[in-house]
């Protein structure tokens, strides 16, 4: 039984347009799967659907987490069970500091794990962990007391996404175009931060257009995603091939 | 978050009915009949053994009230049944300065509301009004020694008659508006504060107003005088039981801040949803003085309240920070007024309104600059957050400028909580209600950050309760 399993997953927009057209995928802990595809192939739709965005309707198929069907559950329940989506465009929450948001999120997850009974993280433990993770991800201390993503640069947003991941310790991380908007130094830090989290406790699904993030987060499996479907699968060598020849080979394929 | 804040936050989750909406048996020293009349005014004045001038002031005010038409703006006032209200209830014969001396039911009420505990932890003085009278009052001895006066208004009239006579009705004339006239006729309780020159009271003074009886009318009257270079932070809170018929709360608050003084007046209004809350608040700020209203309106059926500041001395500064949260069946018509009458005066009005479940929240404000108030600066920012399609937000800004040399800014925004924002927060494990509450808390943060920690926590907790839809 895989940690995350997509079974024949079909996803439509609210107007009925089908974007994801039957995806099968198994991701286990200690594994990195890359989903690579051109713009408009439905990559972001797939990541939103996995995380439980209400605007994306699963019309067919299933999402299983640890063998449990989570297809019908809300985003918060999925997160509480250990699913994490690093957003391509994280939203700003004015008036809510990064620290206060993180503590609330951690406590929400802890409460769910504790049978809906409050089990807040002790403040000293929270602070120690937060400062250690910020140090590791080169997030400046000053950012902790700023409002979440409010006026952050692209790089700061992405770092704070990974900081959230590091603090929430999910079992499955889905990264949606995490490399976009990052310069090479930032990419090294951010991707390196993810790579360190992958292990017996976490697997990752890295969704990307470009191969460059895979230099830092080494994929075990590469899935080529075109027209809402996985059209080819292979090992890390497939990513290199894509970098050289692009997606042309598959884009003519009728969906 | 500090340890203290954690401890306070642990209280989150209970609802209004349990925490505030209860009532206890009535075992009162005196309860008037229903309805409003000159006989009633006489009865109140006699009970209080007032000087003749006050009795006349009351009668005259009642005439003004009767002569004035109901306001035809703001909210729906036509359903108020003035004949059905109890205008005066005196719960105990004597005021206590020890909680232990109060009747058990009343003491229990204050315990449940956490007032004695708050007094121990972080307050310099407390007045606790139950129905029409302040039943408990106490000020720290060190402040008494410095000449600070903090009494209920009735005691102040007895003990400092000349000061009261000099000031009462001068900031808010008894015929200022229909409800100020009503208050002037039947007022009872409220606070009187005098802070002597140069005395700075670091911890807040607090008054808490509690209605217990059904169809109660509470009409406290507050007068605050902050002398030169003095400072006080006065905080008021209020709650009431949930009843199916209406109660009325109509206060008048008059404040004078003398040269270089500063007064901050914070309100956390959390009446049950059957209370009409129609309040007149006005302050006069002299040279280099600062007046700040921090006005949080979360409860009540209808609130009409626009705390005002008259900037009459050079360089006087005024701030109004207003939060209005209107849930189901609620109408918050809140706002603020700043009137610049002297050169180089400055003011800021910041209003944040939130409406939900068909509630209606609005900003109604006045910014006025008189001729000759050269160099006046003012900024008005009103932001509205509407949580669903049934709810409503209104903005009625009035700006009157009669001077060319001014710097005036006005910004208004209306927004809705975005589905994307909620999804983002929910994807981190927060429930939809928690996520919405977080967005709303963030929205009002520019104001809650101005509150002392305990009140900021209380405000956020109340917002959270509102978001859970469990209030009233």
Short mmCIF file of N, CA and C in Angstrom, two decimals, chain B residues 306-471:
data_model
loop_
_atom_site.label_atom_id
_atom_site.label_comp_id
_atom_site.label_asym_id
_atom_site.label_seq_id
_atom_site.Cartn_x
_atom_site.Cartn_y
_atom_site.Cartn_z
N UNK B 306 -21.02 57.15 17.23
CA UNK B 306 -19.99 57.81 16.42
C UNK B 306 -19.12 58.65 17.34
N UNK B 307 -18.18 58.05 18.04
CA UNK B 307 -17.37 58.80 19.00
C UNK B 307 -16.74 60.02 18.33
N UNK B 308 -16.83 61.14 18.98
CA UNK B 308 -16.42 62.40 18.36
C UNK B 308 -15.28 63.05 19.14
N UNK B 309 -14.46 63.80 18.42
CA UNK B 309 -13.38 64.57 19.03
C UNK B 309 -13.41 65.98 18.46
N UNK B 310 -13.50 66.95 19.35
CA UNK B 310 -13.41 68.34 18.95
C UNK B 310 -12.01 68.82 19.30
N UNK B 311 -11.25 69.12 18.25
CA UNK B 311 -9.87 69.53 18.44
C UNK B 311 -9.86 71.05 18.52
N UNK B 312 -9.84 71.56 19.77
CA UNK B 312 -10.03 73.00 19.95
C UNK B 312 -8.75 73.76 20.25
N UNK B 313 -7.66 73.05 20.52
CA UNK B 313 -6.40 73.73 20.83
C UNK B 313 -5.35 73.42 19.77
N UNK B 314 -4.39 74.33 19.62
CA UNK B 314 -3.32 74.12 18.65
C UNK B 314 -2.68 72.75 18.84
N UNK B 315 -2.43 72.09 17.71
CA UNK B 315 -1.71 70.82 17.68
C UNK B 315 -2.42 69.70 18.44
N UNK B 316 -3.65 69.85 18.75
CA UNK B 316 -4.36 68.73 19.39
C UNK B 316 -4.46 67.58 18.39
N UNK B 317 -4.47 66.37 18.92
CA UNK B 317 -4.48 65.19 18.04
C UNK B 317 -5.62 64.26 18.44
N UNK B 318 -6.32 63.76 17.46
CA UNK B 318 -7.43 62.85 17.74
C UNK B 318 -7.33 61.59 16.92
N UNK B 319 -7.69 60.46 17.54
CA UNK B 319 -7.75 59.20 16.79
C UNK B 319 -9.02 58.45 17.13
N UNK B 320 -9.65 57.94 16.09
CA UNK B 320 -10.78 57.04 16.30
C UNK B 320 -10.44 55.74 15.59
N UNK B 321 -10.44 54.66 16.37
CA UNK B 321 -10.24 53.33 15.79
C UNK B 321 -11.51 52.57 16.04
N UNK B 322 -12.17 52.16 14.99
CA UNK B 322 -13.49 51.58 15.15
C UNK B 322 -13.57 50.21 14.48
N UNK B 323 -14.08 49.24 15.23
CA UNK B 323 -14.36 47.92 14.65
C UNK B 323 -15.84 47.66 14.81
N UNK B 324 -16.49 47.26 13.75
CA UNK B 324 -17.89 46.88 13.86
C UNK B 324 -18.08 45.52 13.22
N UNK B 325 -18.68 44.62 13.98
CA UNK B 325 -18.93 43.27 13.46
C UNK B 325 -20.43 43.02 13.52
N UNK B 326 -21.05 42.85 12.38
CA UNK B 326 -22.49 42.60 12.37
C UNK B 326 -22.78 41.19 11.88
N UNK B 327 -23.35 40.39 12.75
CA UNK B 327 -23.77 39.04 12.38
C UNK B 327 -25.27 39.03 12.12
N UNK B 328 -25.83 37.84 12.19
CA UNK B 328 -27.25 37.66 11.90
C UNK B 328 -28.12 38.58 12.76
N UNK B 329 -29.01 39.32 12.12
CA UNK B 329 -29.95 40.16 12.84
C UNK B 329 -29.34 41.40 13.47
N UNK B 330 -28.11 41.70 13.13
CA UNK B 330 -27.44 42.85 13.74
C UNK B 330 -27.21 43.97 12.74
N UNK B 331 -27.32 45.17 13.25
CA UNK B 331 -26.97 46.34 12.44
C UNK B 331 -26.03 47.22 13.25
N UNK B 332 -24.82 47.37 12.77
CA UNK B 332 -23.84 48.22 13.44
C UNK B 332 -23.66 49.47 12.60
N UNK B 333 -24.20 50.58 13.08
CA UNK B 333 -23.99 51.84 12.39
C UNK B 333 -22.98 52.62 13.24
N UNK B 334 -21.71 52.39 12.93
CA UNK B 334 -20.64 52.93 13.77
C UNK B 334 -19.81 53.91 12.97
N UNK B 335 -18.84 54.49 13.62
CA UNK B 335 -17.98 55.42 12.89
C UNK B 335 -17.24 56.36 13.80
N UNK B 336 -17.09 57.60 13.40
CA UNK B 336 -16.36 58.56 14.22
C UNK B 336 -16.46 59.96 13.62
N UNK B 337 -16.20 60.94 14.48
CA UNK B 337 -16.23 62.32 14.02
C UNK B 337 -15.02 63.07 14.54
N UNK B 338 -14.38 63.83 13.69
CA UNK B 338 -13.30 64.71 14.14
C UNK B 338 -13.57 66.10 13.60
N UNK B 339 -13.55 67.06 14.50
CA UNK B 339 -13.83 68.44 14.12
C UNK B 339 -12.60 69.28 14.47
N UNK B 340 -11.96 69.80 13.44
CA UNK B 340 -10.73 70.60 13.64
C UNK B 340 -11.11 72.06 13.78
N UNK B 341 -10.84 72.62 14.95
CA UNK B 341 -11.18 74.02 15.16
C UNK B 341 -9.98 74.88 15.46
N UNK B 342 -8.78 74.30 15.40
CA UNK B 342 -7.58 75.07 15.71
C UNK B 342 -6.46 74.67 14.74
N UNK B 343 -5.48 75.57 14.58
CA UNK B 343 -4.40 75.30 13.63
C UNK B 343 -3.57 74.06 14.01
N UNK B 344 -3.06 73.43 12.97
CA UNK B 344 -2.11 72.32 13.13
C UNK B 344 -2.65 71.16 13.95
N UNK B 345 -3.94 71.02 13.95
CA UNK B 345 -4.54 69.86 14.61
C UNK B 345 -4.49 68.68 13.64
N UNK B 346 -4.41 67.48 14.21
CA UNK B 346 -4.31 66.29 13.36
C UNK B 346 -5.30 65.23 13.83
N UNK B 347 -5.77 64.45 12.89
CA UNK B 347 -6.68 63.36 13.28
C UNK B 347 -6.56 62.19 12.32
N UNK B 348 -6.88 61.02 12.85
CA UNK B 348 -6.91 59.80 12.05
C UNK B 348 -8.17 59.03 12.44
N UNK B 349 -8.95 58.67 11.47
CA UNK B 349 -10.09 57.79 11.73
C UNK B 349 -9.85 56.51 10.95
N UNK B 350 -9.81 55.39 11.66
CA UNK B 350 -9.65 54.10 11.01
C UNK B 350 -10.85 53.23 11.35
N UNK B 351 -11.57 52.82 10.36
CA UNK B 351 -12.77 52.03 10.62
C UNK B 351 -12.68 50.70 9.88
N UNK B 352 -13.00 49.64 10.59
CA UNK B 352 -13.00 48.31 9.97
C UNK B 352 -14.34 47.68 10.26
N UNK B 353 -15.10 47.37 9.24
CA UNK B 353 -16.38 46.74 9.50
C UNK B 353 -16.46 45.38 8.82
N UNK B 354 -17.16 44.48 9.50
CA UNK B 354 -17.29 43.11 9.01
C UNK B 354 -18.77 42.75 9.06
N UNK B 355 -19.30 42.23 8.00
CA UNK B 355 -20.69 41.78 8.05
C UNK B 355 -20.81 40.34 7.57
N UNK B 356 -21.74 39.64 8.21
CA UNK B 356 -21.83 38.18 8.02
C UNK B 356 -23.26 37.74 8.26
N UNK B 357 -23.68 36.66 7.62
CA UNK B 357 -25.01 36.05 7.86
C UNK B 357 -26.15 37.07 7.79
N UNK B 358 -26.10 37.96 6.84
CA UNK B 358 -27.18 38.93 6.69
C UNK B 358 -27.03 40.16 7.56
N UNK B 359 -25.94 40.26 8.30
CA UNK B 359 -25.71 41.43 9.13
C UNK B 359 -25.38 42.66 8.29
N UNK B 360 -25.55 43.80 8.93
CA UNK B 360 -25.29 45.05 8.23
C UNK B 360 -24.35 45.90 9.08
N UNK B 361 -23.19 46.23 8.52
CA UNK B 361 -22.21 47.02 9.26
C UNK B 361 -21.82 48.21 8.41
N UNK B 362 -21.69 49.34 9.04
CA UNK B 362 -21.35 50.49 8.23
C UNK B 362 -20.48 51.48 8.95
N UNK B 363 -19.94 52.37 8.16
CA UNK B 363 -19.18 53.49 8.69
C UNK B 363 -19.95 54.77 8.40
N UNK B 364 -20.17 55.55 9.44
CA UNK B 364 -20.78 56.86 9.27
C UNK B 364 -19.84 57.84 9.97
N UNK B 365 -19.33 58.78 9.23
CA UNK B 365 -18.32 59.64 9.85
C UNK B 365 -18.42 61.08 9.41
N UNK B 366 -17.83 61.90 10.24
CA UNK B 366 -17.76 63.33 9.91
C UNK B 366 -16.33 63.79 10.09
N UNK B 367 -15.84 64.49 9.08
CA UNK B 367 -14.56 65.17 9.21
C UNK B 367 -14.81 66.63 8.86
N UNK B 368 -14.52 67.48 9.81
CA UNK B 368 -14.81 68.89 9.57
C UNK B 368 -13.59 69.71 9.93
N UNK B 369 -13.24 70.66 9.05
CA UNK B 369 -12.15 71.59 9.35
C UNK B 369 -12.72 73.01 9.28
N UNK B 370 -12.65 73.69 10.39
CA UNK B 370 -13.22 75.04 10.45
C UNK B 370 -12.27 76.04 9.79
N UNK B 371 -12.84 77.16 9.39
CA UNK B 371 -12.04 78.22 8.81
C UNK B 371 -11.00 78.68 9.86
N UNK B 372 -9.76 78.78 9.46
CA UNK B 372 -8.72 79.23 10.38
C UNK B 372 -7.91 78.09 10.98
N UNK B 373 -8.39 76.87 10.82
CA UNK B 373 -7.63 75.71 11.34
C UNK B 373 -6.55 75.35 10.33
N UNK B 374 -5.65 76.30 10.12
CA UNK B 374 -4.61 76.13 9.11
C UNK B 374 -3.67 74.99 9.49
N UNK B 375 -3.22 74.29 8.45
CA UNK B 375 -2.26 73.22 8.70
C UNK B 375 -2.90 71.98 9.30
N UNK B 376 -4.23 71.91 9.31
CA UNK B 376 -4.89 70.71 9.83
C UNK B 376 -4.61 69.53 8.91
N UNK B 377 -4.43 68.38 9.54
CA UNK B 377 -4.17 67.17 8.77
C UNK B 377 -5.11 66.09 9.23
N UNK B 378 -5.68 65.37 8.28
CA UNK B 378 -6.55 64.28 8.69
C UNK B 378 -6.53 63.16 7.67
N UNK B 379 -6.70 61.97 8.19
CA UNK B 379 -6.73 60.81 7.31
C UNK B 379 -7.89 59.92 7.76
N UNK B 380 -8.72 59.55 6.83
CA UNK B 380 -9.84 58.66 7.13
C UNK B 380 -9.67 57.41 6.29
N UNK B 381 -9.64 56.26 6.95
CA UNK B 381 -9.54 54.99 6.22
C UNK B 381 -10.68 54.10 6.66
N UNK B 382 -11.55 53.74 5.76
CA UNK B 382 -12.57 52.76 6.17
C UNK B 382 -12.57 51.56 5.24
N UNK B 383 -12.42 50.42 5.86
CA UNK B 383 -12.35 49.16 5.14
C UNK B 383 -13.50 48.27 5.58
N UNK B 384 -14.16 47.69 4.62
CA UNK B 384 -15.27 46.79 4.93
C UNK B 384 -14.95 45.40 4.40
N UNK B 385 -15.31 44.41 5.19
CA UNK B 385 -15.14 43.03 4.77
C UNK B 385 -16.51 42.37 4.83
N UNK B 386 -16.95 41.86 3.71
CA UNK B 386 -18.28 41.24 3.64
C UNK B 386 -18.09 39.74 3.45
N UNK B 387 -18.69 38.97 4.37
CA UNK B 387 -18.35 37.54 4.36
C UNK B 387 -19.28 36.68 3.50
N UNK B 388 -20.43 37.20 3.12
CA UNK B 388 -21.30 36.41 2.24
C UNK B 388 -22.23 37.34 1.48
N UNK B 389 -23.00 36.77 0.59
CA UNK B 389 -23.83 37.59 -0.30
C UNK B 389 -25.04 38.21 0.38
N UNK B 390 -25.45 37.68 1.53
CA UNK B 390 -26.64 38.21 2.21
C UNK B 390 -26.29 39.45 3.02
N UNK B 391 -25.02 39.68 3.28
CA UNK B 391 -24.63 40.72 4.22
C UNK B 391 -24.36 42.04 3.51
N UNK B 392 -24.30 43.10 4.32
CA UNK B 392 -24.28 44.41 3.70
C UNK B 392 -23.29 45.33 4.43
N UNK B 393 -22.70 46.21 3.67
CA UNK B 393 -21.82 47.21 4.24
C UNK B 393 -22.16 48.56 3.63
N UNK B 394 -22.18 49.60 4.46
CA UNK B 394 -22.45 50.94 3.97
C UNK B 394 -21.35 51.89 4.42
N UNK B 395 -21.10 52.89 3.63
CA UNK B 395 -20.15 53.95 4.03
C UNK B 395 -20.81 55.30 3.80
N UNK B 396 -20.91 56.07 4.87
CA UNK B 396 -21.47 57.43 4.76
C UNK B 396 -20.46 58.43 5.30
N UNK B 397 -19.47 58.79 4.49
CA UNK B 397 -18.48 59.76 4.98
C UNK B 397 -18.93 61.18 4.65
N UNK B 398 -18.95 62.02 5.65
CA UNK B 398 -19.23 63.43 5.38
C UNK B 398 -17.96 64.22 5.63
N UNK B 399 -17.56 65.02 4.67
CA UNK B 399 -16.35 65.83 4.84
C UNK B 399 -16.71 67.28 4.55
N UNK B 400 -16.44 68.14 5.52
CA UNK B 400 -16.71 69.58 5.34
C UNK B 400 -15.44 70.35 5.65
N UNK B 401 -14.90 71.00 4.67
CA UNK B 401 -13.63 71.71 4.84
C UNK B 401 -13.85 73.19 4.53
N UNK B 402 -13.55 74.03 5.50
CA UNK B 402 -13.72 75.46 5.29
C UNK B 402 -12.39 76.19 5.47
N UNK B 403 -11.33 75.53 5.00
CA UNK B 403 -9.99 76.10 5.14
C UNK B 403 -9.16 75.52 4.00
N UNK B 404 -8.33 76.37 3.38
CA UNK B 404 -7.58 75.89 2.22
C UNK B 404 -6.30 75.17 2.59
N UNK B 405 -5.69 75.63 3.67
CA UNK B 405 -4.38 75.09 4.04
C UNK B 405 -4.56 73.82 4.88
N UNK B 406 -4.95 72.74 4.21
CA UNK B 406 -5.19 71.49 4.95
C UNK B 406 -4.63 70.32 4.15
N UNK B 407 -4.48 69.21 4.83
CA UNK B 407 -4.01 67.98 4.18
C UNK B 407 -4.97 66.86 4.59
N UNK B 408 -5.84 66.49 3.65
CA UNK B 408 -6.90 65.56 3.99
C UNK B 408 -6.81 64.32 3.09
N UNK B 409 -6.90 63.17 3.69
CA UNK B 409 -6.91 61.95 2.88
C UNK B 409 -8.09 61.07 3.26
N UNK B 410 -8.68 60.45 2.27
CA UNK B 410 -9.78 59.54 2.54
C UNK B 410 -9.65 58.31 1.66
N UNK B 411 -9.67 57.14 2.30
CA UNK B 411 -9.61 55.90 1.52
C UNK B 411 -10.70 54.98 2.00
N UNK B 412 -11.31 54.28 1.08
CA UNK B 412 -12.32 53.30 1.47
C UNK B 412 -12.15 52.06 0.61
N UNK B 413 -12.22 50.89 1.24
CA UNK B 413 -12.17 49.65 0.47
C UNK B 413 -13.29 48.73 0.93
N UNK B 414 -13.76 47.93 0.01
CA UNK B 414 -14.73 46.88 0.36
C UNK B 414 -14.17 45.59 -0.21
N UNK B 415 -14.11 44.55 0.63
CA UNK B 415 -13.59 43.30 0.09
C UNK B 415 -14.39 42.11 0.62
N UNK B 416 -14.20 41.01 -0.04
CA UNK B 416 -14.82 39.76 0.42
C UNK B 416 -13.69 38.79 0.74
N UNK B 417 -13.97 37.85 1.62
CA UNK B 417 -12.96 36.81 1.87
C UNK B 417 -12.90 35.94 0.63
N UNK B 418 -11.70 35.83 0.08
CA UNK B 418 -11.56 35.06 -1.14
C UNK B 418 -11.54 33.57 -0.88
N UNK B 419 -12.13 32.83 -1.81
CA UNK B 419 -12.09 31.37 -1.74
C UNK B 419 -10.64 30.88 -1.73
N UNK B 420 -9.80 31.60 -2.48
CA UNK B 420 -8.40 31.17 -2.58
C UNK B 420 -7.66 31.34 -1.24
N UNK B 421 -7.97 32.47 -0.57
CA UNK B 421 -7.36 32.71 0.75
C UNK B 421 -7.76 31.61 1.73
N UNK B 422 -9.06 31.27 1.71
CA UNK B 422 -9.55 30.22 2.62
C UNK B 422 -8.92 28.88 2.31
N UNK B 423 -8.84 28.58 1.01
CA UNK B 423 -8.26 27.29 0.63
C UNK B 423 -6.80 27.21 1.08
N UNK B 424 -6.11 28.32 0.91
CA UNK B 424 -4.70 28.35 1.32
C UNK B 424 -4.57 27.99 2.80
N UNK B 425 -5.39 28.63 3.63
CA UNK B 425 -5.30 28.37 5.07
C UNK B 425 -5.80 26.97 5.43
N UNK B 426 -6.86 26.54 4.75
CA UNK B 426 -7.37 25.19 5.04
C UNK B 426 -6.38 24.11 4.62
N UNK B 427 -5.60 24.39 3.58
CA UNK B 427 -4.62 23.40 3.13
C UNK B 427 -3.49 23.26 4.14
N UNK B 428 -3.53 24.09 5.21
CA UNK B 428 -2.55 23.94 6.29
C UNK B 428 -3.17 23.29 7.52
N UNK B 429 -4.45 22.90 7.38
CA UNK B 429 -5.08 22.17 8.48
C UNK B 429 -6.11 22.94 9.27
N UNK B 430 -6.31 24.23 8.94
CA UNK B 430 -7.31 25.01 9.68
C UNK B 430 -8.70 24.73 9.11
N UNK B 431 -9.69 24.62 9.97
CA UNK B 431 -11.06 24.42 9.51
C UNK B 431 -11.52 25.68 8.79
N UNK B 432 -12.65 25.57 8.09
CA UNK B 432 -13.14 26.74 7.36
C UNK B 432 -13.42 27.90 8.33
N UNK B 433 -14.04 27.56 9.49
CA UNK B 433 -14.35 28.61 10.47
C UNK B 433 -13.06 29.23 11.02
N UNK B 434 -12.08 28.38 11.31
CA UNK B 434 -10.80 28.90 11.82
C UNK B 434 -10.12 29.77 10.78
N UNK B 435 -10.19 29.32 9.53
CA UNK B 435 -9.54 30.08 8.45
C UNK B 435 -10.23 31.44 8.28
N UNK B 436 -11.56 31.44 8.29
CA UNK B 436 -12.28 32.72 8.16
C UNK B 436 -11.96 33.63 9.32
N UNK B 437 -11.96 33.06 10.53
CA UNK B 437 -11.67 33.86 11.72
C UNK B 437 -10.27 34.45 11.62
N UNK B 438 -9.36 33.67 11.05
CA UNK B 438 -7.99 34.18 10.93
C UNK B 438 -7.93 35.36 9.97
N UNK B 439 -8.63 35.24 8.86
CA UNK B 439 -8.65 36.35 7.89
C UNK B 439 -9.27 37.60 8.54
N UNK B 440 -10.35 37.37 9.30
CA UNK B 440 -11.03 38.51 9.94
C UNK B 440 -10.14 39.12 11.03
N UNK B 441 -9.50 38.28 11.84
CA UNK B 441 -8.59 38.79 12.87
C UNK B 441 -7.48 39.62 12.25
N UNK B 442 -6.99 39.14 11.11
CA UNK B 442 -5.95 39.88 10.42
C UNK B 442 -6.47 41.22 9.92
N UNK B 443 -7.70 41.20 9.45
CA UNK B 443 -8.33 42.41 8.92
C UNK B 443 -8.44 43.49 10.00
N UNK B 444 -8.76 43.08 11.22
CA UNK B 444 -8.93 44.07 12.29
C UNK B 444 -7.64 44.28 13.10
N UNK B 445 -6.58 43.59 12.71
CA UNK B 445 -5.34 43.65 13.48
C UNK B 445 -4.81 45.07 13.69
N UNK B 446 -4.92 45.95 12.68
CA UNK B 446 -4.44 47.31 12.92
C UNK B 446 -5.09 47.96 14.14
N UNK B 447 -6.26 47.48 14.52
CA UNK B 447 -6.92 48.04 15.70
C UNK B 447 -6.64 47.20 16.95
N UNK B 448 -6.75 45.87 16.82
CA UNK B 448 -6.51 45.05 18.02
C UNK B 448 -5.08 45.21 18.55
N UNK B 449 -4.14 45.52 17.66
CA UNK B 449 -2.76 45.69 18.15
C UNK B 449 -2.62 46.91 19.05
N UNK B 450 -3.60 47.80 18.98
CA UNK B 450 -3.60 48.98 19.85
C UNK B 450 -4.14 48.66 21.24
N UNK B 451 -4.73 47.50 21.41
CA UNK B 451 -5.35 47.17 22.70
C UNK B 451 -4.32 46.53 23.62
N UNK B 452 -4.50 46.71 24.94
CA UNK B 452 -3.67 45.93 25.86
C UNK B 452 -3.90 44.43 25.59
N UNK B 453 -2.89 43.64 25.84
CA UNK B 453 -2.93 42.23 25.47
C UNK B 453 -4.23 41.52 25.86
N UNK B 454 -4.67 41.72 27.09
CA UNK B 454 -5.84 41.00 27.57
C UNK B 454 -7.07 41.33 26.73
N UNK B 455 -7.17 42.59 26.33
CA UNK B 455 -8.35 42.99 25.56
C UNK B 455 -8.22 42.57 24.10
N UNK B 456 -7.00 42.55 23.59
CA UNK B 456 -6.78 42.08 22.23
C UNK B 456 -7.19 40.61 22.14
N UNK B 457 -6.80 39.85 23.16
CA UNK B 457 -7.16 38.43 23.19
C UNK B 457 -8.68 38.28 23.27
N UNK B 458 -9.29 39.11 24.13
CA UNK B 458 -10.74 39.07 24.29
C UNK B 458 -11.43 39.42 22.96
N UNK B 459 -10.94 40.45 22.31
CA UNK B 459 -11.53 40.86 21.04
C UNK B 459 -11.41 39.74 20.00
N UNK B 460 -10.24 39.14 19.90
CA UNK B 460 -10.06 38.05 18.94
C UNK B 460 -10.95 36.86 19.29
N UNK B 461 -11.09 36.62 20.59
CA UNK B 461 -11.93 35.51 21.02
C UNK B 461 -13.40 35.78 20.62
N UNK B 462 -13.83 37.01 20.81
CA UNK B 462 -15.21 37.36 20.46
C UNK B 462 -15.42 37.25 18.96
N UNK B 463 -14.42 37.67 18.20
CA UNK B 463 -14.53 37.56 16.75
C UNK B 463 -14.64 36.09 16.36
N UNK B 464 -13.84 35.28 17.02
CA UNK B 464 -13.88 33.84 16.74
C UNK B 464 -15.27 33.27 17.03
N UNK B 465 -15.85 33.71 18.16
CA UNK B 465 -17.20 33.26 18.50
C UNK B 465 -18.19 33.70 17.44
N UNK B 466 -18.07 34.95 17.00
CA UNK B 466 -18.95 35.46 15.95
C UNK B 466 -18.81 34.60 14.69
N UNK B 467 -17.57 34.24 14.38
CA UNK B 467 -17.33 33.46 13.17
C UNK B 467 -17.94 32.07 13.28
N UNK B 468 -17.97 31.54 14.49
CA UNK B 468 -18.58 30.22 14.68
C UNK B 468 -20.11 30.34 14.65
N UNK B 469 -20.59 31.58 14.64
CA UNK B 469 -22.03 31.80 14.55
C UNK B 469 -22.76 31.44 15.82
N UNK B 470 -22.04 31.41 16.94
CA UNK B 470 -22.67 30.94 18.16
C UNK B 470 -23.12 32.08 19.05
N UNK B 471 -22.93 33.31 18.59
CA UNK B 471 -23.31 34.43 19.44
C UNK B 471 -24.79 34.73 19.31
#
